[in-house]
Amino acid sequence: GAGVSQSPSNKVTEKGKDVELRCDPISGHTALYWYRQSLGQGLEFLIYFQGNSAPDKSGLPSDRFSAERTGGSVSTLTIQRTQQEDSAVYLCASGMNSGPSYEQYFGPGTRLTVT
Amino acid sequence: GEDVEQSLFLSVREGDSSVINCTYTDSSSTYLYWYKQEPGAGLQLLTYIFSNMDMKQDQRLTVLLNKKDKHLSLRIADTQTGDSAIYFCAESLSGYSTLTFGKGTMLLVSP
């Protein structure tokens, strides 16, 4: 079956512009996570969705970052007024959060470059 | 707070065993994971261990957990060039909570 997909795979934007990153989780997965991977920082948690609600958004670095999830499926991460320090690979993961399987399945990521 | 530490680099010869080490600080961690990331690819879960276990073996992979010292290791037997990747250790407080990752260990396997 299809895995987690993310689009676009690469995004180059100018400083100050807004960007939207999309994540399509595995069908039926109720949990969805966004992480950011950057040089020197490793992998950082951003936000967690259970269904359409976000019980944990503690990792969002500033109010320029927001995310939503609709229909318990697709999620969009929006970064407003992008800054150069936002350049990173943004990874999405989904999971079932039930039974013995606690796996988070990761997408290939969106590489964001802010110039 | 949670913090996960790993050594940054490991180099081995093909056929040797590789041991990648990880330490964590949160004694409440319930699940510990090893992920593999190949160049240009997403993260792939290799294995996980519950905190009430000391060891888990899965084919060429052996995970050892020393809960007293908060030390986790991943041993890869008969390491192959295809095992070259970055390996991330991660912890979570419960199966469905968010993961806290180490910065990753780059494993380079030479022929």
PDB file of C-alpha atoms in Angstrom:
ATOM      1  CA  GLY A   1       0.000   0.000   0.000  1.00  0.00           C
ATOM      2  CA  ALA A   2       0.949   3.639  -0.271  1.00  0.00           C
ATOM      3  CA  GLY A   3       3.161   5.109   2.389  1.00  0.00           C
ATOM      4  CA  VAL A   4       3.210   8.633   3.764  1.00  0.00           C
ATOM      5  CA  SER A   5       3.594  11.155   0.989  1.00  0.00           C
ATOM      6  CA  GLN A   6       4.666  14.763   1.221  1.00  0.00           C
ATOM      7  CA  SER A   7       4.604  17.595  -1.252  1.00  0.00           C
ATOM      8  CA  PRO A   8       6.429  19.387  -2.584  1.00  0.00           C
ATOM      9  CA  SER A   9       9.635  17.399  -2.270  1.00  0.00           C
ATOM     10  CA  ASN A  10      11.666  20.581  -2.598  1.00  0.00           C
ATOM     11  CA  LYS A  11      10.672  24.192  -2.058  1.00  0.00           C
ATOM     12  CA  VAL A  12      12.827  27.268  -2.536  1.00  0.00           C
ATOM     13  CA  THR A  13      11.295  30.503  -1.343  1.00  0.00           C
ATOM     14  CA  GLU A  14      12.352  34.043  -0.686  1.00  0.00           C
ATOM     15  CA  LYS A  15      12.643  35.371   2.810  1.00  0.00           C
ATOM     16  CA  GLY A  16       9.358  36.871   3.938  1.00  0.00           C
ATOM     17  CA  LYS A  17       7.100  34.706   1.771  1.00  0.00           C
ATOM     18  CA  ASP A  18       4.587  32.213   3.145  1.00  0.00           C
ATOM     19  CA  VAL A  19       4.848  28.491   2.359  1.00  0.00           C
ATOM     20  CA  GLU A  20       2.508  25.531   2.726  1.00  0.00           C
ATOM     21  CA  LEU A  21       3.763  21.992   3.118  1.00  0.00           C
ATOM     22  CA  ARG A  22       1.415  19.066   2.640  1.00  0.00           C
ATOM     23  CA  CYS A  23       1.341  15.617   4.201  1.00  0.00           C
ATOM     24  CA  ASP A  24      -0.823  12.685   3.120  1.00  0.00           C
ATOM     25  CA  PRO A  25      -0.705  10.053   5.849  1.00  0.00           C
ATOM     26  CA  ILE A  26      -1.261   6.357   5.431  1.00  0.00           C
ATOM     27  CA  SER A  27      -4.984   5.703   5.070  1.00  0.00           C
ATOM     28  CA  GLY A  28      -6.606   4.925   8.414  1.00  0.00           C
ATOM     29  CA  HIS A  29      -3.780   6.286  10.554  1.00  0.00           C
ATOM     30  CA  THR A  30      -5.282   8.455  13.270  1.00  0.00           C
ATOM     31  CA  ALA A  31      -2.062  10.027  14.513  1.00  0.00           C
ATOM     32  CA  LEU A  32       0.011  12.457  12.490  1.00  0.00           C
ATOM     33  CA  TYR A  33       3.260  14.149  13.474  1.00  0.00           C
ATOM     34  CA  TRP A  34       5.402  16.905  12.017  1.00  0.00           C
ATOM     35  CA  TYR A  35       9.139  17.034  12.663  1.00  0.00           C
ATOM     36  CA  ARG A  36      11.912  19.275  11.401  1.00  0.00           C
ATOM     37  CA  GLN A  37      15.396  18.063  10.554  1.00  0.00           C
ATOM     38  CA  SER A  38      18.160  20.630  10.255  1.00  0.00           C
ATOM     39  CA  LEU A  39      21.931  20.577  10.404  1.00  0.00           C
ATOM     40  CA  GLY A  40      23.182  20.893  13.913  1.00  0.00           C
ATOM     41  CA  GLN A  41      19.717  20.508  15.440  1.00  0.00           C
ATOM     42  CA  GLY A  42      18.898  16.950  14.513  1.00  0.00           C
ATOM     43  CA  LEU A  43      15.230  16.003  14.460  1.00  0.00           C
ATOM     44  CA  GLU A  44      12.851  18.292  16.322  1.00  0.00           C
ATOM     45  CA  PHE A  45       9.222  17.592  17.083  1.00  0.00           C
ATOM     46  CA  LEU A  46       6.834  20.296  15.910  1.00  0.00           C
ATOM     47  CA  ILE A  47       3.212  19.189  16.371  1.00  0.00           C
ATOM     48  CA  TYR A  48       1.095  16.072  16.915  1.00  0.00           C
ATOM     49  CA  PHE A  49      -2.444  15.473  15.652  1.00  0.00           C
ATOM     50  CA  GLN A  50      -4.861  12.868  16.920  1.00  0.00           C
ATOM     51  CA  GLY A  51      -7.676  12.943  14.427  1.00  0.00           C
ATOM     52  CA  ASN A  52      -8.223  16.599  13.569  1.00  0.00           C
ATOM     53  CA  SER A  53      -7.171  18.009  16.921  1.00  0.00           C
ATOM     54  CA  ALA A  54      -3.658  18.842  18.047  1.00  0.00           C
ATOM     55  CA  PRO A  55      -3.153  17.822  21.679  1.00  0.00           C
ATOM     56  CA  ASP A  56       0.537  18.690  21.498  1.00  0.00           C
ATOM     57  CA  LYS A  57       1.823  21.659  19.562  1.00  0.00           C
ATOM     58  CA  SER A  58       4.619  22.429  21.962  1.00  0.00           C
ATOM     59  CA  GLY A  59       7.343  22.104  19.328  1.00  0.00           C
ATOM     60  CA  LEU A  60       6.176  24.884  17.025  1.00  0.00           C
ATOM     61  CA  PRO A  61       9.081  27.356  17.183  1.00  0.00           C
ATOM     62  CA  SER A  62       7.077  30.563  16.784  1.00  0.00           C
ATOM     63  CA  ASP A  63       3.638  31.906  15.958  1.00  0.00           C
ATOM     64  CA  ARG A  64       4.699  32.042  12.312  1.00  0.00           C
ATOM     65  CA  PHE A  65       4.203  28.275  12.268  1.00  0.00           C
ATOM     66  CA  SER A  66       0.750  26.708  12.161  1.00  0.00           C
ATOM     67  CA  ALA A  67      -0.729  23.410  11.075  1.00  0.00           C
ATOM     68  CA  GLU A  68      -4.111  21.950  10.480  1.00  0.00           C
ATOM     69  CA  ARG A  69      -5.554  18.589   9.671  1.00  0.00           C
ATOM     70  CA  THR A  70      -8.874  18.039   7.977  1.00  0.00           C
ATOM     71  CA  GLY A  71     -11.037  14.955   7.653  1.00  0.00           C
ATOM     72  CA  GLY A  72      -8.655  13.064   9.886  1.00  0.00           C
ATOM     73  CA  SER A  73      -6.363  12.745   6.899  1.00  0.00           C
ATOM     74  CA  VAL A  74      -4.341  15.384   5.044  1.00  0.00           C
ATOM     75  CA  SER A  75      -2.339  17.888   7.050  1.00  0.00           C
ATOM     76  CA  THR A  76      -0.861  21.215   6.031  1.00  0.00           C
ATOM     77  CA  LEU A  77       2.020  22.942   7.786  1.00  0.00           C
ATOM     78  CA  THR A  78       2.118  26.664   7.068  1.00  0.00           C
ATOM     79  CA  ILE A  79       5.084  28.920   7.698  1.00  0.00           C
ATOM     80  CA  GLN A  80       4.383  32.624   7.410  1.00  0.00           C
ATOM     81  CA  ARG A  81       6.999  35.284   6.669  1.00  0.00           C
ATOM     82  CA  THR A  82       9.725  32.675   6.221  1.00  0.00           C
ATOM     83  CA  GLN A  83      13.181  33.318   7.650  1.00  0.00           C
ATOM     84  CA  GLN A  84      16.490  31.779   6.643  1.00  0.00           C
ATOM     85  CA  GLU A  85      16.608  29.778   9.866  1.00  0.00           C
ATOM     86  CA  ASP A  86      13.436  28.004   8.705  1.00  0.00           C
ATOM     87  CA  SER A  87      15.502  26.191   6.067  1.00  0.00           C
ATOM     88  CA  ALA A  88      15.331  22.497   6.915  1.00  0.00           C
ATOM     89  CA  VAL A  89      13.769  19.202   5.893  1.00  0.00           C
ATOM     90  CA  TYR A  90      10.217  18.962   7.209  1.00  0.00           C
ATOM     91  CA  LEU A  91       9.180  15.390   7.928  1.00  0.00           C
ATOM     92  CA  CYS A  92       5.696  14.061   8.453  1.00  0.00           C
ATOM     93  CA  ALA A  93       4.885  10.747  10.117  1.00  0.00           C
ATOM     94  CA  SER A  94       1.666   8.865  10.766  1.00  0.00           C
ATOM     95  CA  GLY A  95       0.710   5.988  13.018  1.00  0.00           C
ATOM     96  CA  MET A  96      -2.162   4.001  14.457  1.00  0.00           C
ATOM     97  CA  ASN A  97      -1.543   4.538  18.191  1.00  0.00           C
ATOM     98  CA  SER A  98      -3.230   1.264  19.004  1.00  0.00           C
ATOM     99  CA  GLY A  99      -2.325  -2.346  19.681  1.00  0.00           C
ATOM    100  CA  PRO A 100       1.286  -3.439  19.960  1.00  0.00           C
ATOM    101  CA  SER A 101       2.384  -1.406  17.004  1.00  0.00           C
ATOM    102  CA  TYR A 102       3.735   1.954  18.045  1.00  0.00           C
ATOM    103  CA  GLU A 103       5.466   2.652  14.822  1.00  0.00           C
ATOM    104  CA  GLN A 104       5.545   6.055  13.256  1.00  0.00           C
ATOM    105  CA  TYR A 105       5.852   5.788   9.486  1.00  0.00           C
ATOM    106  CA  PHE A 106       7.781   8.663   7.999  1.00  0.00           C
ATOM    107  CA  GLY A 107       7.377  10.370   4.652  1.00  0.00           C
ATOM    108  CA  PRO A 108      10.360  11.369   2.494  1.00  0.00           C
ATOM    109  CA  GLY A 109      10.199  14.977   3.682  1.00  0.00           C
ATOM    110  CA  THR A 110      10.020  18.403   2.098  1.00  0.00           C
ATOM    111  CA  ARG A 111      13.323  20.224   1.785  1.00  0.00           C
ATOM    112  CA  LEU A 112      12.679  23.920   2.359  1.00  0.00           C
ATOM    113  CA  THR A 113      15.304  26.468   1.387  1.00  0.00           C
ATOM    114  CA  VAL A 114      14.740  30.116   2.297  1.00  0.00           C
ATOM    115  CA  THR A 115      16.954  32.489   0.335  1.00  0.00           C
TER     116      THR A 115
ATOM    117  CA  GLY B   1      13.597  17.368  30.392  1.00  0.00           C
ATOM    118  CA  GLU B   2      14.273  14.834  27.720  1.00  0.00           C
ATOM    119  CA  ASP B   3      17.636  14.574  26.019  1.00  0.00           C
ATOM    120  CA  VAL B   4      19.103  11.838  23.848  1.00  0.00           C
ATOM    121  CA  GLU B   5      22.810  11.640  23.093  1.00  0.00           C
ATOM    122  CA  GLN B   6      24.625   9.629  20.450  1.00  0.00           C
ATOM    123  CA  SER B   7      28.124   9.539  19.054  1.00  0.00           C
ATOM    124  CA  LEU B   8      28.187  11.190  15.650  1.00  0.00           C
ATOM    125  CA  PHE B   9      30.209   8.765  13.557  1.00  0.00           C
ATOM    126  CA  LEU B  10      31.188   5.100  13.368  1.00  0.00           C
ATOM    127  CA  SER B  11      33.304   3.394  10.732  1.00  0.00           C
ATOM    128  CA  VAL B  12      33.547  -0.390  10.370  1.00  0.00           C
ATOM    129  CA  ARG B  13      34.662  -2.931   7.818  1.00  0.00           C
ATOM    130  CA  GLU B  14      32.201  -5.125   5.963  1.00  0.00           C
ATOM    131  CA  GLY B  15      31.566  -8.335   7.913  1.00  0.00           C
ATOM    132  CA  ASP B  16      32.415  -6.821  11.286  1.00  0.00           C
ATOM    133  CA  SER B  17      29.842  -6.094  13.981  1.00  0.00           C
ATOM    134  CA  SER B  18      28.755  -2.504  14.552  1.00  0.00           C
ATOM    135  CA  VAL B  19      27.656  -1.176  17.906  1.00  0.00           C
ATOM    136  CA  ILE B  20      25.891   2.165  18.065  1.00  0.00           C
ATOM    137  CA  ASN B  21      25.357   3.625  21.510  1.00  0.00           C
ATOM    138  CA  CYS B  22      22.787   6.025  22.892  1.00  0.00           C
ATOM    139  CA  THR B  23      22.104   7.568  26.290  1.00  0.00           C
ATOM    140  CA  TYR B  24      18.925   9.224  27.422  1.00  0.00           C
ATOM    141  CA  THR B  25      18.032  11.252  30.469  1.00  0.00           C
ATOM    142  CA  ASP B  26      14.316  10.786  31.058  1.00  0.00           C
ATOM    143  CA  SER B  27      13.781   7.845  33.385  1.00  0.00           C
ATOM    144  CA  SER B  28      10.087   7.925  32.502  1.00  0.00           C
ATOM    145  CA  SER B  29      10.836   6.817  28.962  1.00  0.00           C
ATOM    146  CA  THR B  30       8.717   3.819  28.182  1.00  0.00           C
ATOM    147  CA  TYR B  31       9.643   3.044  24.605  1.00  0.00           C
ATOM    148  CA  LEU B  32      13.015   3.345  22.909  1.00  0.00           C
ATOM    149  CA  TYR B  33      13.476   3.128  19.177  1.00  0.00           C
ATOM    150  CA  TRP B  34      16.120   2.806  16.513  1.00  0.00           C
ATOM    151  CA  TYR B  35      15.483   4.438  13.145  1.00  0.00           C
ATOM    152  CA  LYS B  36      17.599   4.262   9.995  1.00  0.00           C
ATOM    153  CA  GLN B  37      17.869   7.058   7.439  1.00  0.00           C
ATOM    154  CA  GLU B  38      19.494   6.407   4.093  1.00  0.00           C
ATOM    155  CA  PRO B  39      20.668   9.345   1.951  1.00  0.00           C
ATOM    156  CA  GLY B  40      17.730  11.291   0.519  1.00  0.00           C
ATOM    157  CA  ALA B  41      15.189   9.021   2.199  1.00  0.00           C
ATOM    158  CA  GLY B  42      12.837   9.269   5.143  1.00  0.00           C
ATOM    159  CA  LEU B  43      13.270   7.498   8.436  1.00  0.00           C
ATOM    160  CA  GLN B  44      12.653   3.774   8.629  1.00  0.00           C
ATOM    161  CA  LEU B  45      11.863   2.132  11.950  1.00  0.00           C
ATOM    162  CA  LEU B  46      14.318  -0.702  12.556  1.00  0.00           C
ATOM    163  CA  THR B  47      13.220  -1.897  15.957  1.00  0.00           C
ATOM    164  CA  TYR B  48      11.874  -0.753  19.300  1.00  0.00           C
ATOM    165  CA  ILE B  49      12.109  -2.005  22.854  1.00  0.00           C
ATOM    166  CA  PHE B  50       9.858  -1.557  25.855  1.00  0.00           C
ATOM    167  CA  SER B  51      11.547  -0.291  28.990  1.00  0.00           C
ATOM    168  CA  ASN B  52      10.713  -3.483  30.882  1.00  0.00           C
ATOM    169  CA  MET B  53      12.938  -5.469  28.517  1.00  0.00           C
ATOM    170  CA  ASP B  54      16.710  -5.853  28.658  1.00  0.00           C
ATOM    171  CA  MET B  55      17.303  -7.216  25.212  1.00  0.00           C
ATOM    172  CA  LYS B  56      15.572  -7.700  21.909  1.00  0.00           C
ATOM    173  CA  GLN B  57      16.940  -9.594  18.932  1.00  0.00           C
ATOM    174  CA  ASP B  58      15.678  -9.369  15.381  1.00  0.00           C
ATOM    175  CA  GLN B  59      17.760 -11.157  12.761  1.00  0.00           C
ATOM    176  CA  ARG B  60      21.076  -9.267  12.539  1.00  0.00           C
ATOM    177  CA  LEU B  61      19.959  -6.618  15.018  1.00  0.00           C
ATOM    178  CA  THR B  62      20.360  -6.838  18.791  1.00  0.00           C
ATOM    179  CA  VAL B  63      19.127  -4.087  21.082  1.00  0.00           C
ATOM    180  CA  LEU B  64      20.419  -3.906  24.638  1.00  0.00           C
ATOM    181  CA  LEU B  65      18.837  -1.674  27.266  1.00  0.00           C
ATOM    182  CA  ASN B  66      20.459  -0.785  30.573  1.00  0.00           C
ATOM    183  CA  LYS B  67      17.700   1.112  32.314  1.00  0.00           C
ATOM    184  CA  LYS B  68      19.798   1.833  35.401  1.00  0.00           C
ATOM    185  CA  ASP B  69      22.417   3.646  33.315  1.00  0.00           C
ATOM    186  CA  LYS B  70      19.838   4.899  30.750  1.00  0.00           C
ATOM    187  CA  HIS B  71      21.950   3.355  28.015  1.00  0.00           C
ATOM    188  CA  LEU B  72      20.674   1.825  24.794  1.00  0.00           C
ATOM    189  CA  SER B  73      22.738   0.104  22.138  1.00  0.00           C
ATOM    190  CA  LEU B  74      22.139  -1.309  18.691  1.00  0.00           C
ATOM    191  CA  ARG B  75      24.398  -4.111  17.482  1.00  0.00           C
ATOM    192  CA  ILE B  76      24.398  -4.987  13.802  1.00  0.00           C
ATOM    193  CA  ALA B  77      25.999  -8.353  13.110  1.00  0.00           C
ATOM    194  CA  ASP B  78      27.849  -9.040   9.849  1.00  0.00           C
ATOM    195  CA  THR B  79      27.595  -5.399   8.794  1.00  0.00           C
ATOM    196  CA  GLN B  80      27.128  -4.867   5.051  1.00  0.00           C
ATOM    197  CA  THR B  81      27.814  -1.857   2.851  1.00  0.00           C
ATOM    198  CA  GLY B  82      24.033  -1.455   2.524  1.00  0.00           C
ATOM    199  CA  ASP B  83      23.899  -0.762   6.238  1.00  0.00           C
ATOM    200  CA  SER B  84      25.702   2.548   5.676  1.00  0.00           C
ATOM    201  CA  ALA B  85      23.228   5.180   6.843  1.00  0.00           C
ATOM    202  CA  ILE B  86      22.441   7.478   9.743  1.00  0.00           C
ATOM    203  CA  TYR B  87      20.979   5.708  12.758  1.00  0.00           C
ATOM    204  CA  PHE B  88      18.757   7.615  15.171  1.00  0.00           C
ATOM    205  CA  CYS B  89      17.944   6.631  18.701  1.00  0.00           C
ATOM    206  CA  ALA B  90      14.586   7.949  19.972  1.00  0.00           C
ATOM    207  CA  GLU B  91      12.537   7.791  23.153  1.00  0.00           C
ATOM    208  CA  SER B  92       8.923   8.350  24.023  1.00  0.00           C
ATOM    209  CA  LEU B  93       6.924   8.354  27.201  1.00  0.00           C
ATOM    210  CA  SER B  94       4.189   6.205  25.736  1.00  0.00           C
ATOM    211  CA  GLY B  95       3.591   4.437  22.478  1.00  0.00           C
ATOM    212  CA  TYR B  96       1.582   7.268  21.040  1.00  0.00           C
ATOM    213  CA  SER B  97       3.485  10.235  22.297  1.00  0.00           C
ATOM    214  CA  THR B  98       5.943  12.222  20.329  1.00  0.00           C
ATOM    215  CA  LEU B  99       9.476  11.038  19.824  1.00  0.00           C
ATOM    216  CA  THR B 100      12.599  12.732  21.080  1.00  0.00           C
ATOM    217  CA  PHE B 101      15.487  11.931  18.787  1.00  0.00           C
ATOM    218  CA  GLY B 102      19.225  11.916  19.188  1.00  0.00           C
ATOM    219  CA  LYS B 103      21.240  13.751  16.549  1.00  0.00           C
ATOM    220  CA  GLY B 104      22.044  10.507  14.766  1.00  0.00           C
ATOM    221  CA  THR B 105      25.125   8.325  14.252  1.00  0.00           C
ATOM    222  CA  MET B 106      26.517   8.100  10.751  1.00  0.00           C
ATOM    223  CA  LEU B 107      27.626   4.511  10.090  1.00  0.00           C
ATOM    224  CA  LEU B 108      30.102   4.054   7.278  1.00  0.00           C
ATOM    225  CA  VAL B 109      30.799   0.495   6.170  1.00  0.00           C
ATOM    226  CA  SER B 110      33.849  -0.004   4.002  1.00  0.00           C
ATOM    227  CA  PRO B 111      34.462  -3.086   1.845  1.00  0.00           C
TER     228      PRO B 111
END
